[in-house]
Every structure is written in C-alpha cells, then in structure tokens.
Amino acid sequence: MHLRRVVLRRLEMPLKFRFRTSFGETSVKRFLLVEAQSDDLSGWGECVAEEEPLYSEETNEGARHVLGALLIPAALSGGSDPEEFERRVGPIRGNRMAKAALETALWDLAARRAGVPLSAWIGGVRDRVAVGVSLGLQPTTGELLELVERHVTDGYRRIKIKIAPGRDVALVSAVRERFPAIELTVDANAAYRPADTDVLAALDGFGLDYIEQPLGHEDLWGHAALARRLRTPICLDESIRSPADAAVAAEIGAARVVNIKIGRVGGLAEARRIHDVCAGAGIPVWCGGMLESGVGRAMNIQLATLPNFTRPGDTSSASRYFDEDIVDPPLEAVRGEMPVPGGAGIGVEVRRDRVQQYTISSEEFTP
Ligand code: NPG
C-alpha cells in the first residue's frame, strides 16, 4: 500500500507532577508524534526520545532530523509495510526510538486497514494486562509512603520506586516496613558502579521482586558478576537493545527478568523478537513506560498481550500523568489491570482536536 503523506508533529503536554529519576526530572512531556497516511486511514506512532540524551543517546531534535532526512523518505518511497520498512532502514545504525516511532505508525496503519487490533495480529493472548506503577524520587520519605499507599489502594499490582546512590537502603526499608506484603521493585537507571555492590547487596533483605538496571547500560558483564552476589533477581532495561543483547544477558546470567520498551529496541517487531528470545531462555518480561501519551501507551498495551509478558508492566492510567490525553477511550487501569482497547490497530482513536491543542510545530512529507 502506498503512503500518501507523513506528518511529523512536535507536541508538549504538561505533566500533572514532576517525574524525578536518578538522571534528571521532567514536568512537561515533549515528544514527536508521527502520523502515516494512506488513502483514507492514518496510523499513529509516538517517539519516546527526550530533550536531552540522558536515558539513551537519542534526543527529540536528533530523532526529528533522522526521521525527516532518512526514515520518512525511506517509507514514502518504499511503501507502508512495516516489516519491509524495518528491512529497508536496517543499514541505518542506532536511532532506535526514531525508527520505532515510524515503524509503530506503520503497524497501526496496517492493522487498521485489516480491521484488527494489533494484539490479535502479533499473537497476543489476553484482553487485559496486569500493570504496576513507577514512582519517581520524592522530596521526603513521608511523601513517598503516601504515594505508595495511594497506588496500593488503587489496586496496582506492583510498586516500583526509583533509587539513587545515597537514597536507597533507608528508603526501601521504610516502604517495606510499612507495606510488608506488596510486590515491590526498585529502579536505579544505571546509577551505581560495581564498587557499590555492598549497598546493592544490602537490598537483599527486603524481598524485592527484582532490582532494575543497577549498573551502567554497557555493563552486561558487571551485571552478571553482581547477580552472583545477590539473591534478588536483576532486571535489565537500558542494557537490552536487541535480541542479541537479550541472548548474551541470558547466557551469562546478567538478567533474570527483562523490561521491554518498544522505543528502546527500535520497534514492535524487534520487541517481539526480544520477547521470544527471553521466552526461550525462561526469562519473564514486562513492558516498560516512558511517560507516553495515549498513542504510545496503547501500543505498549498491545505488545504486553504476548504470552511471556507475565510480570506487571509500567502502563498505568494515563490520567495519573495528564489532565487530558490525546486518545479515546481513555486508557485507565481497573484494579491493577489495563483493558486492551478493542478497536483496530492500537485500539484507540486519536483526538485531532487535542493533538492540535498540544502541537508546537509540524512538518509534512509527501512522495
Ligand atoms: O511511563 O509510567 C511511566 C514511567 C515509567 O519509570 C518509568 N520510566 O526509567 O523506565 C524509566 C522511566 C523513564 C521515564 C525513563 C521517562 C526515561 C524517560
């Protein structure tokens, strides 16, 4: 099928609160939204790059360049099949978030054209997915405890708290003491070094489900060595960018759980391959989040219907982050489960009025 036009928009959506991690903080969600148009249909994809290259090396401005100069022209000249697009842009190295933004728009378009939800197309097995929340670093422990309380009451299946050097053992201890039975995890976003092993080992006593990405993103070997020192499983996020990364991590024992993010790995097809590698190695996976709007969130939900997504993911209710989302129906969790929206493609309709309201600038590309 031919692509008639691709629209690349820059959006800014205010967040309801400041989200703080070991590497920075965000109060406005700035992102690129891709609309791929065929004759009468549009497919939508969200780019999860950020303003600064802190979570990964990509940035919004860099992704805008790569999309506009290379990826969108490749799609416009080569047709709208997402698998063909992936092959065609294979020689372009890295730039996974930029690639995923357009590739997911093409998947959405193809599934809308076929009239089926993406979950059915990719081999999904469930109509709701278990979800938890990710809680950023808070100014005080008291505020964190209040937040945990609120989300446990809301029914979220797992609570993940951000940690950073100097803000770890006492924090986890306080949460565990107050909530002895919850499924609890921590995420360091690569903030520790192998020399911090004793601090990380001190977390072993708190019955955490896993410690997420304690060491640097390039340090698979260090994670394997750390895993031998800890009872708590290690979950990898930043370190897993490809099926090959997942295979190595499994082989050397660097991860017992994997967080899959479509943007981090370069698209839906690659996310599914990583899912399959992990399934073959007996490693359960869950779907991470990047503070997405409803477009990215809906795609995450479709992905998380695959069979090996057996741990609660990060796709919590959009209303936690945004006053008004850009999709209908709203993506809201019910007692810790996110219903898979039933429409074709990503399952939701994109509200053009809201998209327009949050758009800062847009560019149009034609063949
Ligand atoms: O989408 O609910 C969410 C947030 C999940 O914690 C979350 N994301 O390190 O995984 C992460 C973190 C993140 C957010 C990373 C934004 C980068 C940007």
Short mmCIF file of C-alpha atoms and ligand atoms in Angstrom, two decimals:
data_model
loop_
_atom_site.label_atom_id
_atom_site.label_comp_id
_atom_site.label_asym_id
_atom_site.label_seq_id
_atom_site.Cartn_x
_atom_site.Cartn_y
_atom_site.Cartn_z
CA MET A 1 0.00 0.00 0.00
CA HIS A 2 1.14 3.49 -0.80
CA LEU A 3 1.84 6.16 1.76
CA ARG A 4 0.32 9.44 0.70
CA ARG A 5 1.74 11.66 3.39
CA VAL A 6 3.58 11.62 6.70
CA VAL A 7 3.01 14.36 9.27
CA LEU A 8 5.64 14.84 11.95
CA ARG A 9 4.42 16.91 14.89
CA ARG A 10 6.19 18.20 17.99
CA LEU A 11 3.89 18.12 21.00
CA GLU A 12 4.14 19.47 24.53
CA MET A 13 1.82 18.07 27.17
CA PRO A 14 2.09 19.31 30.77
CA LEU A 15 2.55 16.53 33.33
CA LYS A 16 0.46 16.68 36.48
CA PHE A 17 3.60 16.30 38.59
CA ARG A 18 7.35 16.39 38.27
CA PHE A 19 8.84 12.96 37.49
CA ARG A 20 12.28 12.53 39.01
CA THR A 21 14.81 9.74 38.34
CA SER A 22 18.50 9.23 39.15
CA PHE A 23 19.37 11.07 35.90
CA GLY A 24 17.01 14.03 35.80
CA GLU A 25 13.47 15.33 36.07
CA THR A 26 10.59 16.17 33.73
CA SER A 27 7.49 18.32 34.20
CA VAL A 28 6.44 18.69 30.57
CA LYS A 29 6.25 15.78 28.18
CA ARG A 30 7.85 16.91 24.90
CA PHE A 31 7.66 14.37 22.10
CA LEU A 32 7.31 13.71 18.39
CA LEU A 33 4.11 12.23 17.05
CA VAL A 34 4.16 10.51 13.66
CA GLU A 35 1.03 10.27 11.51
CA ALA A 36 1.35 7.99 8.47
CA GLN A 37 -1.48 8.50 5.99
CA SER A 38 -2.62 6.18 3.24
CA ASP A 39 -5.72 6.93 1.13
CA ASP A 40 -8.30 7.16 3.85
CA LEU A 41 -6.59 6.00 7.03
CA SER A 42 -3.96 7.24 9.43
CA GLY A 43 -1.57 5.22 11.56
CA TRP A 44 0.00 6.82 14.64
CA GLY A 45 3.34 6.36 16.36
CA GLU A 46 4.96 8.10 19.32
CA CYS A 47 8.67 8.78 19.68
CA VAL A 48 9.94 8.26 23.24
CA ALA A 49 13.16 10.24 22.87
CA GLU A 50 13.62 13.09 25.33
CA GLU A 51 15.05 16.58 25.16
CA GLU A 52 18.44 15.51 26.49
CA PRO A 53 20.42 12.30 25.88
CA LEU A 54 20.30 11.04 29.48
CA TYR A 55 18.21 7.86 29.37
CA SER A 56 19.63 6.96 25.95
CA GLU A 57 21.79 8.74 23.39
CA GLU A 58 18.76 9.89 21.39
CA THR A 59 17.10 13.31 21.62
CA ASN A 60 13.92 14.79 20.17
CA GLU A 61 15.89 17.06 17.90
CA GLY A 62 18.12 14.24 16.68
CA ALA A 63 15.12 11.98 16.08
CA ARG A 64 13.38 14.76 14.16
CA HIS A 65 16.39 15.05 11.90
CA VAL A 66 16.75 11.31 11.29
CA LEU A 67 13.02 10.89 10.68
CA GLY A 68 12.81 13.84 8.31
CA ALA A 69 16.04 13.25 6.39
CA LEU A 70 16.16 9.43 6.24
CA LEU A 71 13.35 7.36 7.72
CA ILE A 72 10.26 9.14 6.38
CA PRO A 73 11.72 9.40 2.84
CA ALA A 74 12.51 5.65 3.01
CA ALA A 75 8.89 4.87 3.92
CA LEU A 76 7.46 7.24 1.31
CA SER A 77 9.50 5.69 -1.48
CA GLY A 78 9.16 2.09 -0.34
CA GLY A 79 5.52 1.65 0.72
CA SER A 80 3.86 1.25 4.07
CA ASP A 81 4.55 -2.37 5.02
CA PRO A 82 6.17 -2.20 8.49
CA GLU A 83 8.37 -5.28 8.02
CA GLU A 84 9.62 -4.04 4.67
CA PHE A 85 10.29 -0.63 6.27
CA GLU A 86 12.32 -2.28 9.03
CA ARG A 87 14.46 -4.14 6.47
CA ARG A 88 14.93 -1.03 4.37
CA VAL A 89 16.18 1.12 7.26
CA GLY A 90 18.26 -1.72 8.75
CA PRO A 91 21.55 -0.25 7.47
CA ILE A 92 20.89 2.94 9.48
CA ARG A 93 22.56 2.28 12.80
CA GLY A 94 21.09 3.07 16.19
CA ASN A 95 18.37 5.73 16.25
CA ARG A 96 16.02 3.10 17.61
CA MET A 97 13.49 5.50 19.09
CA ALA A 98 13.21 7.38 15.81
CA LYS A 99 12.79 4.12 13.88
CA ALA A 100 10.23 2.79 16.34
CA ALA A 101 8.12 5.95 16.05
CA LEU A 102 7.57 5.43 12.32
CA GLU A 103 7.56 1.63 12.40
CA THR A 104 4.79 1.60 15.03
CA ALA A 105 2.77 4.11 12.98
CA LEU A 106 3.06 1.71 10.03
CA TRP A 107 1.95 -1.25 12.16
CA ASP A 108 -1.02 0.77 13.37
CA LEU A 109 -1.90 1.73 9.82
CA ALA A 110 -1.62 -1.85 8.54
CA ALA A 111 -3.76 -3.27 11.35
CA ARG A 112 -6.38 -0.52 10.95
CA ARG A 113 -6.55 -1.35 7.27
CA ALA A 114 -7.03 -5.04 8.10
CA GLY A 115 -9.62 -4.07 10.72
CA VAL A 116 -7.96 -6.00 13.55
CA PRO A 117 -6.37 -4.98 16.85
CA LEU A 118 -2.58 -5.31 16.79
CA SER A 119 -2.70 -7.74 19.72
CA ALA A 120 -4.53 -10.26 17.52
CA TRP A 121 -2.04 -9.74 14.74
CA ILE A 122 1.10 -10.26 16.77
CA GLY A 123 -0.13 -13.31 18.66
CA GLY A 124 -1.44 -11.71 21.84
CA VAL A 125 -3.21 -14.00 24.29
CA ARG A 126 -5.05 -11.73 26.72
CA ASP A 127 -7.65 -8.99 26.76
CA ARG A 128 -6.25 -7.20 29.83
CA VAL A 129 -2.72 -6.72 31.06
CA ALA A 130 -1.50 -6.53 34.64
CA VAL A 131 0.05 -3.18 35.49
CA GLY A 132 2.03 -1.54 38.26
CA VAL A 133 3.26 2.00 38.82
CA SER A 134 6.65 3.60 38.71
CA LEU A 135 7.12 6.23 41.42
CA GLY A 136 9.80 8.86 40.93
CA LEU A 137 12.17 10.09 43.66
CA GLN A 138 10.20 12.17 46.17
CA PRO A 139 11.34 15.13 48.29
CA THR A 140 10.72 13.18 51.53
CA THR A 141 10.20 9.58 52.61
CA GLY A 142 6.83 10.60 54.06
CA GLU A 143 5.66 11.77 50.64
CA LEU A 144 6.84 8.53 49.06
CA LEU A 145 4.95 6.46 51.64
CA GLU A 146 1.78 8.43 50.96
CA LEU A 147 2.15 7.87 47.23
CA VAL A 148 2.74 4.15 47.68
CA GLU A 149 -0.34 3.96 49.88
CA ARG A 150 -2.49 5.70 47.29
CA HIS A 151 -1.41 3.40 44.46
CA VAL A 152 -1.71 0.23 46.52
CA THR A 153 -5.25 1.32 47.35
CA ASP A 154 -5.90 1.90 43.65
CA GLY A 155 -5.10 -1.76 43.08
CA TYR A 156 -1.80 -1.52 41.17
CA ARG A 157 -0.14 -4.93 41.07
CA ARG A 158 3.40 -3.84 41.69
CA ILE A 159 5.04 -0.74 43.10
CA LYS A 160 8.38 0.31 41.65
CA ILE A 161 10.37 3.05 43.33
CA LYS A 162 13.29 4.93 41.89
CA ILE A 163 16.53 4.77 43.84
CA ALA A 164 19.87 6.58 43.50
CA PRO A 165 23.16 6.41 45.41
CA GLY A 166 22.50 7.73 48.92
CA ARG A 167 18.76 7.32 48.51
CA ASP A 168 18.38 3.58 48.60
CA VAL A 169 18.53 1.28 51.61
CA ALA A 170 16.73 3.54 54.10
CA LEU A 171 14.05 4.36 51.53
CA VAL A 172 13.37 0.73 50.65
CA SER A 173 13.44 -0.23 54.30
CA ALA A 174 10.79 2.40 55.13
CA VAL A 175 8.50 1.27 52.32
CA ARG A 176 8.91 -2.41 53.16
CA GLU A 177 8.25 -1.86 56.85
CA ARG A 178 5.00 -0.06 56.12
CA PHE A 179 3.90 -2.42 53.30
CA PRO A 180 5.27 -5.87 54.15
CA ALA A 181 3.29 -7.81 51.55
CA ILE A 182 3.27 -5.75 48.34
CA GLU A 183 5.10 -6.71 45.16
CA LEU A 184 7.93 -4.17 45.36
CA THR A 185 10.79 -3.39 42.95
CA VAL A 186 13.45 -0.68 42.63
CA ASP A 187 14.90 1.02 39.57
CA ALA A 188 18.35 2.65 39.64
CA ASN A 189 18.51 3.75 35.99
CA ALA A 190 22.16 2.72 35.74
CA ALA A 191 23.28 4.94 38.63
CA TYR A 192 25.57 2.50 40.50
CA ARG A 193 29.06 1.14 39.85
CA PRO A 194 30.43 -2.35 40.54
CA ALA A 195 32.17 -0.87 43.61
CA ASP A 196 28.67 -0.24 45.09
CA THR A 197 27.96 -3.98 45.33
CA ASP A 198 27.71 -3.90 49.14
CA VAL A 199 24.96 -1.27 49.05
CA LEU A 200 23.04 -3.25 46.45
CA ALA A 201 23.55 -6.44 48.46
CA ALA A 202 22.02 -4.65 51.45
CA LEU A 203 18.75 -4.55 49.49
CA ASP A 204 18.61 -8.35 49.56
CA GLY A 205 16.79 -8.37 52.86
CA PHE A 206 13.66 -6.62 51.62
CA GLY A 207 12.07 -9.28 49.44
CA LEU A 208 12.20 -7.20 46.26
CA ASP A 209 10.88 -8.84 43.13
CA TYR A 210 13.92 -7.51 41.29
CA ILE A 211 16.44 -4.66 41.17
CA GLU A 212 16.17 -2.92 37.81
CA GLN A 213 19.25 -1.75 35.89
CA PRO A 214 21.60 -1.08 38.81
CA LEU A 215 24.79 -0.69 36.70
CA GLY A 216 25.80 1.12 33.52
CA HIS A 217 23.95 0.37 30.31
CA GLU A 218 27.01 -1.14 28.65
CA ASP A 219 27.97 -3.32 31.59
CA LEU A 220 26.36 -6.71 30.93
CA TRP A 221 29.38 -8.44 32.42
CA GLY A 222 29.18 -6.33 35.59
CA HIS A 223 25.50 -7.26 35.98
CA ALA A 224 26.37 -10.96 35.67
CA ALA A 225 29.03 -10.58 38.38
CA LEU A 226 26.62 -8.64 40.57
CA ALA A 227 23.91 -11.27 40.06
CA ARG A 228 26.23 -13.87 41.56
CA ARG A 229 26.47 -11.75 44.73
CA LEU A 230 22.74 -11.09 45.16
CA ARG A 231 19.73 -13.21 45.96
CA THR A 232 17.39 -10.60 44.45
CA PRO A 233 16.97 -11.08 40.69
CA ILE A 234 18.33 -8.40 38.36
CA CYS A 235 16.03 -6.94 35.72
CA LEU A 236 17.63 -5.18 32.75
CA ASP A 237 16.20 -2.18 30.91
CA GLU A 238 18.79 0.17 29.33
CA SER A 239 21.24 -2.69 28.63
CA ILE A 240 18.88 -4.65 26.36
CA ARG A 241 18.62 -3.01 22.94
CA SER A 242 18.44 -6.06 20.66
CA PRO A 243 17.69 -9.77 20.61
CA ALA A 244 21.49 -10.31 20.64
CA ASP A 245 21.78 -8.33 23.89
CA ALA A 246 19.00 -10.43 25.40
CA ALA A 247 20.68 -13.67 24.30
CA VAL A 248 24.00 -12.65 25.86
CA ALA A 249 22.35 -11.47 29.08
CA ALA A 250 20.54 -14.81 29.36
CA GLU A 251 23.65 -16.85 28.60
CA ILE A 252 25.93 -15.14 31.13
CA GLY A 253 23.27 -14.75 33.82
CA ALA A 254 23.11 -10.93 33.73
CA ALA A 255 19.31 -10.81 33.99
CA ARG A 256 16.51 -12.97 35.38
CA VAL A 257 13.81 -10.51 34.24
CA VAL A 258 13.74 -8.12 31.26
CA ASN A 259 11.89 -4.83 30.77
CA ILE A 260 10.95 -4.39 27.09
CA LYS A 261 10.34 -0.91 25.67
CA ILE A 262 9.41 -0.60 22.01
CA GLY A 263 11.33 2.67 21.56
CA ARG A 264 14.50 1.49 23.26
CA VAL A 265 14.75 -1.56 20.97
CA GLY A 266 13.76 0.02 17.65
CA GLY A 267 10.19 -1.09 17.05
CA LEU A 268 7.40 -3.56 17.60
CA ALA A 269 8.94 -6.36 15.51
CA GLU A 270 12.21 -6.15 17.43
CA ALA A 271 10.33 -6.02 20.75
CA ARG A 272 8.55 -9.23 19.78
CA ARG A 273 11.87 -10.92 18.89
CA ILE A 274 13.30 -9.98 22.28
CA HIS A 275 10.14 -11.34 23.89
CA ASP A 276 10.74 -14.62 22.05
CA VAL A 277 14.44 -14.85 22.99
CA CYS A 278 13.53 -14.27 26.63
CA ALA A 279 10.70 -16.82 26.47
CA GLY A 280 13.13 -19.40 25.08
CA ALA A 281 15.57 -18.68 27.92
CA GLY A 282 12.90 -18.86 30.64
CA ILE A 283 13.15 -15.14 31.38
CA PRO A 284 9.83 -13.40 32.10
CA VAL A 285 9.36 -9.91 30.63
CA TRP A 286 7.23 -6.85 31.28
CA CYS A 287 6.51 -3.72 29.29
CA GLY A 288 8.25 -0.55 30.45
CA GLY A 289 6.99 3.01 30.05
CA MET A 290 8.45 6.36 29.04
CA LEU A 291 5.67 8.68 30.25
CA GLU A 292 3.91 8.17 26.92
CA SER A 293 0.75 9.84 25.75
CA GLY A 294 -2.16 7.59 24.83
CA VAL A 295 -0.65 6.74 21.44
CA GLY A 296 2.50 5.13 22.87
CA ARG A 297 0.60 3.76 25.85
CA ALA A 298 -1.96 2.00 23.61
CA MET A 299 0.86 0.42 21.60
CA ASN A 300 2.51 -0.78 24.83
CA ILE A 301 -0.74 -2.43 25.87
CA GLN A 302 -0.98 -4.28 22.56
CA LEU A 303 2.59 -5.56 22.95
CA ALA A 304 2.00 -6.69 26.53
CA THR A 305 -0.67 -9.16 25.38
CA LEU A 306 2.11 -11.53 24.21
CA PRO A 307 2.35 -14.68 26.35
CA ASN A 308 5.71 -14.08 28.08
CA PHE A 309 4.64 -10.66 29.49
CA THR A 310 3.95 -12.29 32.83
CA ARG A 311 5.13 -9.52 35.18
CA PRO A 312 3.10 -6.33 35.74
CA GLY A 313 4.22 -3.54 33.38
CA ASP A 314 4.52 0.25 33.74
CA THR A 315 1.46 1.18 31.68
CA SER A 316 -0.54 2.82 34.44
CA SER A 317 -3.59 5.04 33.88
CA ALA A 318 -2.94 7.99 31.57
CA SER A 319 -4.87 10.22 33.99
CA ARG A 320 -2.05 9.82 36.52
CA TYR A 321 0.10 11.92 34.20
CA PHE A 322 -2.20 14.03 32.02
CA ASP A 323 -5.34 16.10 32.56
CA GLU A 324 -6.44 15.33 29.04
CA ASP A 325 -4.98 12.62 26.84
CA ILE A 326 -4.98 12.64 23.05
CA VAL A 327 -6.86 9.35 22.60
CA ASP A 328 -10.35 7.95 23.09
CA PRO A 329 -11.36 5.92 25.00
CA PRO A 330 -9.14 6.98 27.92
CA LEU A 331 -6.60 4.36 28.98
CA GLU A 332 -7.44 3.68 32.59
CA ALA A 333 -6.44 0.71 34.72
CA VAL A 334 -9.13 -1.12 36.65
CA ARG A 335 -7.94 -2.82 39.85
CA GLY A 336 -4.42 -3.15 38.51
CA GLU A 337 -5.37 -4.33 35.05
CA MET A 338 -5.40 -2.36 31.83
CA PRO A 339 -8.15 -3.49 29.48
CA VAL A 340 -6.83 -3.92 25.93
CA PRO A 341 -8.76 -1.37 23.85
CA GLY A 342 -10.85 -3.22 21.29
CA GLY A 343 -10.56 -1.05 18.18
CA ALA A 344 -8.38 -1.81 15.17
CA GLY A 345 -4.63 -1.07 15.23
CA ILE A 346 -3.56 0.34 18.59
CA GLY A 347 -7.22 0.11 19.56
CA VAL A 348 -7.96 3.77 20.29
CA GLU A 349 -8.97 6.78 18.21
CA VAL A 350 -6.65 9.76 18.16
CA ARG A 351 -8.41 13.03 19.02
CA ARG A 352 -7.29 15.54 16.41
CA ASP A 353 -8.62 18.47 18.45
CA ARG A 354 -6.38 17.55 21.36
CA VAL A 355 -3.41 16.80 19.12
CA GLN A 356 -3.78 20.24 17.64
CA GLN A 357 -4.07 21.83 21.06
CA TYR A 358 -0.71 20.38 22.14
CA THR A 359 1.15 20.78 18.84
CA ILE A 360 4.06 23.23 18.84
CA SER A 361 5.05 22.73 15.21
CA SER A 362 4.53 20.28 12.39
CA GLU A 363 6.15 19.22 9.11
CA GLU A 364 4.56 17.37 6.22
CA PHE A 365 6.32 14.95 3.90
CA THR A 366 4.99 13.64 0.58
CA PRO A 367 6.47 11.23 -2.01
O1 NPG B 1 5.67 5.60 31.85
O2 NPG B 1 4.77 5.35 33.78
C1 NPG B 1 5.75 5.55 33.06
C2 NPG B 1 7.08 5.77 33.72
C3 NPG B 1 7.90 4.54 33.82
O3 NPG B 1 9.74 4.85 35.28
C4 NPG B 1 9.33 4.89 34.15
N1 NPG B 1 10.08 5.26 33.15
O4 NPG B 1 13.47 4.62 33.67
O5 NPG B 1 11.92 3.44 32.81
C5 NPG B 1 12.34 4.51 33.24
C6 NPG B 1 11.43 5.70 33.30
C7 NPG B 1 11.69 6.76 32.27
C8 NPG B 1 10.75 7.74 32.08
C9 NPG B 1 12.83 6.79 31.54
C10 NPG B 1 10.94 8.73 31.14
C11 NPG B 1 13.02 7.78 30.61
C12 NPG B 1 12.10 8.74 30.40
#
